[in-house]
Tab-separated table of C-alpha atoms in Angstrom:
chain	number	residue	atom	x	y	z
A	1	UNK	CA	41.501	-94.500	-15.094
A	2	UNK	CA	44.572	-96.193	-17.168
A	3	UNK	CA	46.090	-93.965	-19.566
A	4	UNK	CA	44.008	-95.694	-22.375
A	5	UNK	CA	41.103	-95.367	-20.510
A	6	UNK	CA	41.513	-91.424	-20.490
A	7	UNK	CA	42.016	-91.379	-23.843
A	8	UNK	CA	38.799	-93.111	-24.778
A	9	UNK	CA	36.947	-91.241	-22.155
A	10	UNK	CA	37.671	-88.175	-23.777
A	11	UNK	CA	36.941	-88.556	-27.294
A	12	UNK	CA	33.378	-90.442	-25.870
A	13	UNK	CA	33.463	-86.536	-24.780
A	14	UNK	CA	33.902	-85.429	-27.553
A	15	UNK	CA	31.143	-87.250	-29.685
A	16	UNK	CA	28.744	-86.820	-27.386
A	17	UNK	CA	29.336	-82.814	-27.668
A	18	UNK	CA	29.707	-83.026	-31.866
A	19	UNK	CA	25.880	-85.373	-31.449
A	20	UNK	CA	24.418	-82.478	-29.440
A	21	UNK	CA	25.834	-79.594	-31.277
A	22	UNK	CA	24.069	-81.332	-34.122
A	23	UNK	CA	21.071	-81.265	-32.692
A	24	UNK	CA	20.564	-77.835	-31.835
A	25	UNK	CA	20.358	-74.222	-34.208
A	26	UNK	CA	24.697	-74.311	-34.391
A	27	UNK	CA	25.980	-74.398	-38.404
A	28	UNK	CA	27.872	-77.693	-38.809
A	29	UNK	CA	30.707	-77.762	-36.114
A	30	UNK	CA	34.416	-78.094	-36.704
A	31	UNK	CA	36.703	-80.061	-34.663
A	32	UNK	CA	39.610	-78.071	-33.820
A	33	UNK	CA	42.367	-80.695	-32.985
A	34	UNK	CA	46.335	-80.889	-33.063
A	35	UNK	CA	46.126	-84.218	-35.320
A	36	UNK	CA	43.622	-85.653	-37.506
A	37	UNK	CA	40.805	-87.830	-35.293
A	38	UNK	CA	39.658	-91.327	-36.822
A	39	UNK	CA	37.303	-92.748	-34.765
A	40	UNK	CA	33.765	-94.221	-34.161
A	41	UNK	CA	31.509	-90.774	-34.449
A	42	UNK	CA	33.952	-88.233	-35.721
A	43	UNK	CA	32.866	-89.607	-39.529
A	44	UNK	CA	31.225	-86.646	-41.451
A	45	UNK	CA	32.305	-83.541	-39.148
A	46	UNK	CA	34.932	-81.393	-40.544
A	47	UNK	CA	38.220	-81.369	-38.816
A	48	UNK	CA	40.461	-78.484	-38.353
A	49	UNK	CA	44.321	-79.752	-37.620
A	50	UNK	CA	46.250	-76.901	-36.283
A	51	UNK	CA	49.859	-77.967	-34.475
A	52	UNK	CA	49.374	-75.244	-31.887
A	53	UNK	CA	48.591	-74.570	-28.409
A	54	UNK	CA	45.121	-73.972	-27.459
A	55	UNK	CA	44.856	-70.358	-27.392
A	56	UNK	CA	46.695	-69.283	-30.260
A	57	UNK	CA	45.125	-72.300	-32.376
A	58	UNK	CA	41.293	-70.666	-30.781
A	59	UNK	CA	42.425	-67.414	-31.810
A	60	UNK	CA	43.316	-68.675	-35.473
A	61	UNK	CA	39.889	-69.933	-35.728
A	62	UNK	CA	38.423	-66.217	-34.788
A	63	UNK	CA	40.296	-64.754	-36.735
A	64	UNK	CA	39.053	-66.704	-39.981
A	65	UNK	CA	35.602	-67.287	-38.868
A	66	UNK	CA	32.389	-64.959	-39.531
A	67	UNK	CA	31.180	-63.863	-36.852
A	68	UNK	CA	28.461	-65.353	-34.823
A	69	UNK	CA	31.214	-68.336	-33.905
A	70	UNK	CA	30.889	-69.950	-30.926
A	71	UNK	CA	33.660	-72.629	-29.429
A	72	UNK	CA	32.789	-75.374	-27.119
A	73	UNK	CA	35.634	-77.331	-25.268
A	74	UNK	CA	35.282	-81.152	-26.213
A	75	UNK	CA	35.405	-82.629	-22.457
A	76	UNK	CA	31.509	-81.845	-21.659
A	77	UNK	CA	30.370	-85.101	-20.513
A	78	UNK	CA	27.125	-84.306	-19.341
A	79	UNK	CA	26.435	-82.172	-22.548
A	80	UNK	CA	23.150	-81.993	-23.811
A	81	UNK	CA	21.448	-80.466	-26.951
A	82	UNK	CA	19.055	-78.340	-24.815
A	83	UNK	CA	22.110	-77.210	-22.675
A	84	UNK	CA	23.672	-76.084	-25.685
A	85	UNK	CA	20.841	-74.392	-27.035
A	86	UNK	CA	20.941	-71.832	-24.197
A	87	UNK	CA	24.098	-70.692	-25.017
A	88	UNK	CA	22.884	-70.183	-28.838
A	89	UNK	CA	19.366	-68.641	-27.720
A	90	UNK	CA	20.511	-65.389	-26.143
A	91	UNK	CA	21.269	-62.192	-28.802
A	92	UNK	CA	23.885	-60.724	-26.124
A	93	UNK	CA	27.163	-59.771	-28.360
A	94	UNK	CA	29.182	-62.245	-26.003
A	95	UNK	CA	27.643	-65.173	-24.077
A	96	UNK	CA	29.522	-67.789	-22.230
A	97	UNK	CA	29.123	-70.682	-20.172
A	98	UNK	CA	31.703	-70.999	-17.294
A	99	UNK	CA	33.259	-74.424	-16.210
A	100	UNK	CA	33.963	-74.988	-12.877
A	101	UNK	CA	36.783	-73.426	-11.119
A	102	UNK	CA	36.677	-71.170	-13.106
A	103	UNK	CA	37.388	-72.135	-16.792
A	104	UNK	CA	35.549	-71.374	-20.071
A	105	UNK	CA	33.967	-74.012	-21.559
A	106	UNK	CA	31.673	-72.456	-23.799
A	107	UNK	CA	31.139	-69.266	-25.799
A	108	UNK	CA	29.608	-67.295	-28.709
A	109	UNK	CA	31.009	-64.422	-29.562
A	110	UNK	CA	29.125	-61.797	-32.374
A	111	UNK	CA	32.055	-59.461	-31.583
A	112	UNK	CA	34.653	-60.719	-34.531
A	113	UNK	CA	37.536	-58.691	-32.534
A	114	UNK	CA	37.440	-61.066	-29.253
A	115	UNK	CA	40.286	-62.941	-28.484
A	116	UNK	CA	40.909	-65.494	-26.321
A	117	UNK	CA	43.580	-66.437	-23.214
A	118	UNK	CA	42.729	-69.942	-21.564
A	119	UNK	CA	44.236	-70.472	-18.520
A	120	UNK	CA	42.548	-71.266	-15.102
A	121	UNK	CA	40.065	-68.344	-14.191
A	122	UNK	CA	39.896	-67.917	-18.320
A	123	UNK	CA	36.298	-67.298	-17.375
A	124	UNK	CA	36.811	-63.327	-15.867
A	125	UNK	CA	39.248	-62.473	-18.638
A	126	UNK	CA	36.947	-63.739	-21.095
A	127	UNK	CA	34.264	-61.524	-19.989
A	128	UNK	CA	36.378	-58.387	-18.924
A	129	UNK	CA	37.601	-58.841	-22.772
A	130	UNK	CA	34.081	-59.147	-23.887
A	131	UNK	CA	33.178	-55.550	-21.676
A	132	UNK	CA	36.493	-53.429	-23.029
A	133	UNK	CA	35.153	-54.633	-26.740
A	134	UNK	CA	31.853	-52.797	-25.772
A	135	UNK	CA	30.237	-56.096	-26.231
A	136	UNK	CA	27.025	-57.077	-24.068
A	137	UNK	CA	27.589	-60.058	-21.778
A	138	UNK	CA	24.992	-62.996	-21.049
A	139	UNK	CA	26.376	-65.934	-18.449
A	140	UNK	CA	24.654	-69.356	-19.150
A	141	UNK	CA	23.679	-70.675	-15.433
A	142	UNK	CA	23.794	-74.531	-16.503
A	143	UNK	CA	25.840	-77.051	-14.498
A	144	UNK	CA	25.584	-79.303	-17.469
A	145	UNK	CA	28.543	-76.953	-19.024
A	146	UNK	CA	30.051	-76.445	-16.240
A	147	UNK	CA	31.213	-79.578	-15.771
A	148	UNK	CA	34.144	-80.665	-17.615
A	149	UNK	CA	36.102	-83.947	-17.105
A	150	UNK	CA	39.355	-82.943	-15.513
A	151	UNK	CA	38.995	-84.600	-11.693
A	152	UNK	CA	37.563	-88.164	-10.710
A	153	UNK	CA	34.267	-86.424	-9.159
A	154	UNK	CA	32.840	-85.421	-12.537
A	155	UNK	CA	33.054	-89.082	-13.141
A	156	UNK	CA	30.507	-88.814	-9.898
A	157	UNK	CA	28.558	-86.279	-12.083
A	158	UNK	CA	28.848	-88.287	-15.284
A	159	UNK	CA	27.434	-91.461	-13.545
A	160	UNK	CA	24.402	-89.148	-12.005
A	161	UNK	CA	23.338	-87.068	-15.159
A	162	UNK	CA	25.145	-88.044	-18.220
A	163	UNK	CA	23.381	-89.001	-20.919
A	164	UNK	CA	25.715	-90.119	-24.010
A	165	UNK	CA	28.281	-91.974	-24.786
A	166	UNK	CA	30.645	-90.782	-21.936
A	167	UNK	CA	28.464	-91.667	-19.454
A	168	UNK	CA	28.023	-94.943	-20.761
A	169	UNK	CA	31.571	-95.318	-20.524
A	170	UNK	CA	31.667	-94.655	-17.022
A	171	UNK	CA	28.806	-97.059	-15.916
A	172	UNK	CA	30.618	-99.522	-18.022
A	173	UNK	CA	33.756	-99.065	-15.456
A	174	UNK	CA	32.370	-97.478	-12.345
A	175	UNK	CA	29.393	-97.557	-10.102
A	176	UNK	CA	28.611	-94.798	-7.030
A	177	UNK	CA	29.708	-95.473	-3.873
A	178	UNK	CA	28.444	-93.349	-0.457
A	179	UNK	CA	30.844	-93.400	2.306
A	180	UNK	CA	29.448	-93.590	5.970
A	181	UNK	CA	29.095	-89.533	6.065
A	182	UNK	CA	27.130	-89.879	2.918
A	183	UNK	CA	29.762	-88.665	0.234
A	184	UNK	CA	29.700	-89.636	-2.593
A	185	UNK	CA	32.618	-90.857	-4.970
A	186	UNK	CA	32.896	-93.682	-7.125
A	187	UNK	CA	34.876	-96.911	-7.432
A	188	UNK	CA	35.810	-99.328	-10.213
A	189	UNK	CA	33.414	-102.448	-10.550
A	190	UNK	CA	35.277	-105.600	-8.653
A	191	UNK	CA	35.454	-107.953	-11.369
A	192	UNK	CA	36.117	-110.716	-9.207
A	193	UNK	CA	32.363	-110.842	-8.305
B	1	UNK	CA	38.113	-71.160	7.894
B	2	UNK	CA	37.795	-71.508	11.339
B	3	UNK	CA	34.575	-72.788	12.856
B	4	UNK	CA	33.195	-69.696	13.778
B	5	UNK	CA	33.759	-68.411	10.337
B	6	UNK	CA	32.124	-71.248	9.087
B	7	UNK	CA	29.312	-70.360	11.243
B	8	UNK	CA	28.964	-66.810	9.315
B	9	UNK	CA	29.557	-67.792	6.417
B	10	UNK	CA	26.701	-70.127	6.004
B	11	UNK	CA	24.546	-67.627	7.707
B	12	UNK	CA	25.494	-65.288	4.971
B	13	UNK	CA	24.269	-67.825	2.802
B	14	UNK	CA	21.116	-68.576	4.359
B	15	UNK	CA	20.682	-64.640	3.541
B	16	UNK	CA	21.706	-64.707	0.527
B	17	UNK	CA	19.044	-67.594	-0.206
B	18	UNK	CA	16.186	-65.500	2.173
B	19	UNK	CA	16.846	-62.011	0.180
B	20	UNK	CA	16.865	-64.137	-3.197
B	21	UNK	CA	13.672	-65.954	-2.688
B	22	UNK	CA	11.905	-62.762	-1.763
B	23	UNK	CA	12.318	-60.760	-5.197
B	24	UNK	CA	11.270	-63.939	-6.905
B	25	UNK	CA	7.479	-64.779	-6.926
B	26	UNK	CA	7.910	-67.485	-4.765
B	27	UNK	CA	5.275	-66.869	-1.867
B	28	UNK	CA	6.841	-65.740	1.596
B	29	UNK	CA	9.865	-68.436	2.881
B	30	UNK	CA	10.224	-70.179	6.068
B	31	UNK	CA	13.825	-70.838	7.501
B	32	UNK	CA	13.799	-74.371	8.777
B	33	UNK	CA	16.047	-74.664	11.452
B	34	UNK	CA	16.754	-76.420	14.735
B	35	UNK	CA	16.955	-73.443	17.031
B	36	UNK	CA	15.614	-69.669	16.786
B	37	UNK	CA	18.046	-67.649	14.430
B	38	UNK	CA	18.703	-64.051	15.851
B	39	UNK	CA	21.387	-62.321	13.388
B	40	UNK	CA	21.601	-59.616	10.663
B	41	UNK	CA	19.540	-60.475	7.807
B	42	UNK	CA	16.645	-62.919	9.184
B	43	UNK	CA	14.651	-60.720	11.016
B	44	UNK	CA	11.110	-60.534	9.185
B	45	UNK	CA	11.295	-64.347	8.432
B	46	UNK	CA	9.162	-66.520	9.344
B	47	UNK	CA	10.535	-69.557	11.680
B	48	UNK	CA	10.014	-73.065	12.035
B	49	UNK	CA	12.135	-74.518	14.430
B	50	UNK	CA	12.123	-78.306	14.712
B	51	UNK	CA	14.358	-80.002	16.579
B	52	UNK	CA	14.548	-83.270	13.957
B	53	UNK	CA	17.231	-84.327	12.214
B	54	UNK	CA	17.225	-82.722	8.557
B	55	UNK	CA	14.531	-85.298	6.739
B	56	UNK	CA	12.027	-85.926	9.158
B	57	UNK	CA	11.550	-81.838	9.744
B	58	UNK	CA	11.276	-81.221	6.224
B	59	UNK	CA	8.977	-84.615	5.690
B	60	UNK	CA	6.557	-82.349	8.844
B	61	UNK	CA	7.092	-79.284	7.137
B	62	UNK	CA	5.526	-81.720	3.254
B	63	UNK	CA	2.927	-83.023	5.408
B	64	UNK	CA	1.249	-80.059	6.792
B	65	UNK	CA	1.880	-77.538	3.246
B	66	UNK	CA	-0.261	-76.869	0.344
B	67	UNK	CA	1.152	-77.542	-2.848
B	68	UNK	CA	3.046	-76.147	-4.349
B	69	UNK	CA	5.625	-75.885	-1.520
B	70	UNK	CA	9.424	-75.440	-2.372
B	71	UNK	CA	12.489	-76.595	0.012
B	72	UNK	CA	15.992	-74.819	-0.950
B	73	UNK	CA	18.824	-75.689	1.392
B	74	UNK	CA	20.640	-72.642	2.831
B	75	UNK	CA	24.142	-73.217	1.785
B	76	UNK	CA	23.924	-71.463	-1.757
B	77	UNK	CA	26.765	-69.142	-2.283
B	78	UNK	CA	25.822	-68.526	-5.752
B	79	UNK	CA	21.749	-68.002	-5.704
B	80	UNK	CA	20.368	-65.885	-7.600
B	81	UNK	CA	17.104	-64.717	-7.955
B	82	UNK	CA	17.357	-65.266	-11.658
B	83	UNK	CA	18.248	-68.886	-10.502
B	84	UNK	CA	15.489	-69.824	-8.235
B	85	UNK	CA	13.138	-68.195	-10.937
B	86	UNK	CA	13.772	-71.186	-12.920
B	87	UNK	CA	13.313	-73.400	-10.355
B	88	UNK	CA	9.320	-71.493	-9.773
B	89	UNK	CA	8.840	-71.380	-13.684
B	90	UNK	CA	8.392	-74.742	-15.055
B	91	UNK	CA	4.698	-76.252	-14.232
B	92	UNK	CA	5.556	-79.769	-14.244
B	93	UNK	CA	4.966	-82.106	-10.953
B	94	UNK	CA	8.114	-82.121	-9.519
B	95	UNK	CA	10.969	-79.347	-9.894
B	96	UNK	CA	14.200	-80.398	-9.336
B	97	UNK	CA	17.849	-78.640	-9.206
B	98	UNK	CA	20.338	-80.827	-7.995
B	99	UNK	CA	23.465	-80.309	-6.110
B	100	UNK	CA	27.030	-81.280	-6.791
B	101	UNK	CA	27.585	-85.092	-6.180
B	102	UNK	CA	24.151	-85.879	-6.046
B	103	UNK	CA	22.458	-83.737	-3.845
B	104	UNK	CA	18.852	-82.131	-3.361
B	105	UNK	CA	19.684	-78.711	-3.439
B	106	UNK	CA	16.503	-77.466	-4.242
B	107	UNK	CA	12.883	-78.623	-5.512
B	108	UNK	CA	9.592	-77.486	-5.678
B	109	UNK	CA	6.393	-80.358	-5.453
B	110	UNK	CA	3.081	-80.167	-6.523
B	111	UNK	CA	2.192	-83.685	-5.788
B	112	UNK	CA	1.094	-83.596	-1.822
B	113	UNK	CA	2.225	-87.227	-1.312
B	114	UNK	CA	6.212	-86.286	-2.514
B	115	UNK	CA	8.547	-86.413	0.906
B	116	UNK	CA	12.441	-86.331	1.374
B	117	UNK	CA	14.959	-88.721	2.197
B	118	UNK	CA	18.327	-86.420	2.179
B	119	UNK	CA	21.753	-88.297	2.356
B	120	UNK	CA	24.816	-88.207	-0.671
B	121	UNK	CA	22.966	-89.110	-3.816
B	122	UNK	CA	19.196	-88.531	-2.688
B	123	UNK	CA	19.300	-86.366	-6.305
B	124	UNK	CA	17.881	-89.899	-8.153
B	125	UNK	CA	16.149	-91.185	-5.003
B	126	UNK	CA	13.924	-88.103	-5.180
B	127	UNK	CA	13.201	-88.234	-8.824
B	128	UNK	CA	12.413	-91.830	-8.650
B	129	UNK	CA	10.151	-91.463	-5.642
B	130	UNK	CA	8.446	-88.731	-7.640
B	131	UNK	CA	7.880	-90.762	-10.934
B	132	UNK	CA	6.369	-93.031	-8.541
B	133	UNK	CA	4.036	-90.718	-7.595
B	134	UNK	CA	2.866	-90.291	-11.164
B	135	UNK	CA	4.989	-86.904	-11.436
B	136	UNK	CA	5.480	-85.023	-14.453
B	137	UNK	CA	9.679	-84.062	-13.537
B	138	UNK	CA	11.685	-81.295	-14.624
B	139	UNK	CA	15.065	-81.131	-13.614
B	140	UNK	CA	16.573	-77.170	-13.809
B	141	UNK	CA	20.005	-77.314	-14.823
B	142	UNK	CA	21.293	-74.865	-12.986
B	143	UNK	CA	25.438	-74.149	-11.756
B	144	UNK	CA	24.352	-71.863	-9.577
B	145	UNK	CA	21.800	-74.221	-7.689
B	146	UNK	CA	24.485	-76.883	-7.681
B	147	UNK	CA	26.844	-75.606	-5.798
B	148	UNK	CA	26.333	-75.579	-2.089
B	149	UNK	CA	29.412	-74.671	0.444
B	150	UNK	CA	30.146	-78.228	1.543
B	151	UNK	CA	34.212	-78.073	0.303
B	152	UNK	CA	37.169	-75.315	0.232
B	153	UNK	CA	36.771	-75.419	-3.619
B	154	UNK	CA	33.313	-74.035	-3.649
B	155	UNK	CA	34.957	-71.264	-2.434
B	156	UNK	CA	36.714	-70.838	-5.627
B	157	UNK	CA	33.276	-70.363	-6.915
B	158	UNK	CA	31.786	-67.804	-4.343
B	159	UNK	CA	34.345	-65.943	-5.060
B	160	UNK	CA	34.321	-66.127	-8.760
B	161	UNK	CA	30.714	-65.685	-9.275
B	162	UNK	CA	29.156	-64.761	-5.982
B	163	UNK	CA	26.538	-61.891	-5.582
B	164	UNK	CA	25.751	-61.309	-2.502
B	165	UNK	CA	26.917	-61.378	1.211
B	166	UNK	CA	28.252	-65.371	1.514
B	167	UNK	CA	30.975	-64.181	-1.594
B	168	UNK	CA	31.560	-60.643	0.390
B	169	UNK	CA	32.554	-62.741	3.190
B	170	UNK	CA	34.380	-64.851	0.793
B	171	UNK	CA	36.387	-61.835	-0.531
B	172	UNK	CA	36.839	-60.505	2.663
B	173	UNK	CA	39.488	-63.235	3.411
B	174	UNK	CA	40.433	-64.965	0.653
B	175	UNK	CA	41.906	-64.864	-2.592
B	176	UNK	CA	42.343	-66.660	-5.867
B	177	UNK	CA	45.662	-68.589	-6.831
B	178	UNK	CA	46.571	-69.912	-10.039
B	179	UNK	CA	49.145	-72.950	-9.728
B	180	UNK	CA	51.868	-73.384	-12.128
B	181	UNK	CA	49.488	-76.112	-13.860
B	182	UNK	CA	46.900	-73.177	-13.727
B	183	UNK	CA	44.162	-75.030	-11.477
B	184	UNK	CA	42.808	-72.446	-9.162
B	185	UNK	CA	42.519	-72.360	-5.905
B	186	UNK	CA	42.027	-70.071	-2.597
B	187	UNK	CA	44.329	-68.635	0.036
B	188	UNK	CA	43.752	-66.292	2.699
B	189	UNK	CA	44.830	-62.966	2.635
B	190	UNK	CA	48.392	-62.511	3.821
B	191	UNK	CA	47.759	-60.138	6.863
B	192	UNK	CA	51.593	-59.316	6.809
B	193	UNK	CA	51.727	-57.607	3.878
């Protein structure tokens, strides 16, 4: 993808995650973001601009908040209402949804100490955190969260299962392609067709 | 890994899948495979050994089962029982857990007509064909039923959230390693140390 297109790509992301959050039990989300958003679909959610790095920005946002508070990372894009829902319906003090390789995509916390520390494997910290606050753990199984948008083959993923507006980016741009031993990647439409 | 370690590791898996099947209330399993398996883990399993190529020996195995019949592929480092549970619970025609990049990792038919036709994205083939059918389809979003063991990063995952003997192995001989840009990969353990 062109710079642009990674750009646009990601806040299709990121409305598709604020559409679903909507439509599940969550209180009215809050964009967390290092500049104020004005685009198509971020109209009528509340926007918190904090000039930080992730983590110290999340663990502003902990600190204020009442506890349950959950945080969802914006770059879900096969995110679905009923996929977040499972991280909202268990009454575990901590639950969390791990991304792939092992990041943390997705969490509620009803512990109003926990703190968090993204970095790669973010996931076991989270959860070793979680344990040394006494807190009971729950680990959403869904590969819906679990896939973020960081490497071409969750385009793959977005073209198979996506549902919203970042998948209909993608099969604007790029169709599947199987190579003769049957992997699977995908390749930019030839416009010259 | 070397090939023989490949070998073992996706016979640990194939246990792994075996020991999780039987504390679900799936009825008893039968490892397809092409020759007799003698090793640590499969003895009180029932065989079928068919010397096909992958989807004509499952399409025998569709053609001669009652329905409900199940197929789960071997290579699961992270099964679970709680995961194949969900793949059992729903009652709709067709069950469905796909793999990473399109696969079939797992499904479970009630319509006796449904057969297989496994290559890179058979995920949407097999839906379609089952719609066809007049199937009712549920598809179990599931991480753990997604990933199989087909590339060095699954290993990331086995070892991250793996519970039984294919992430032993795992952790027997590899390791995590965070890059300076904090992606995470594996390396095996330094035996010089």
């Amino acid at each position: 993808m062109t710079d642009e297109e990674r750009v646009d790509f990601v806040r299709a992301c990121l409305v598709d995650v604020l559409e679903s959050l909507s439509e599940t039990s969550a209180a009215e989300p809050v964009v967390l973001t290092t500049e104020p958003l004005d685009f198509d679909g971020v109209e009528g959610y509340e926007q918190a601009v904090r000039d930080e790095a992730l983590t110290p920005a999340v663990n502003t946002v902990l600190r204020e908040a009442e506890t349950p508070v959950g945080v969802v990372v914006a770059d879900l894009p096969l995110v679905t209402p009923d996929a977040l829902e499972r991280l909202f319906a268990p009454d575990a003090d901590f639950v969390v949804a791990p991304g792939r390789g092992g990041g943390t995509n997705a969490f509620v916390t009803r512990v109003p100490e926990f703190r968090v520390n993204y970095h790669g494997t973010s996931f076991l910290d989270h959860v070793e955190k979680a344990r040394e606050l006494g807190a009971s753990v729950d680990v959403v199984d869904s590969f819906r969260l679990s896939t973020d948008a960081d490497e071409a083959d969750d385009l793959v993923e977005a073209l198979l299962h996506g549902e919203g507006r970042a998948a209909e980016f993608v099969r604007e741009r790029f169709e599947l392609v199987e190579d003769e031993e049957r992997r699977v990647g995908v390749r930019r439409f030839d416009r010259q067709k």
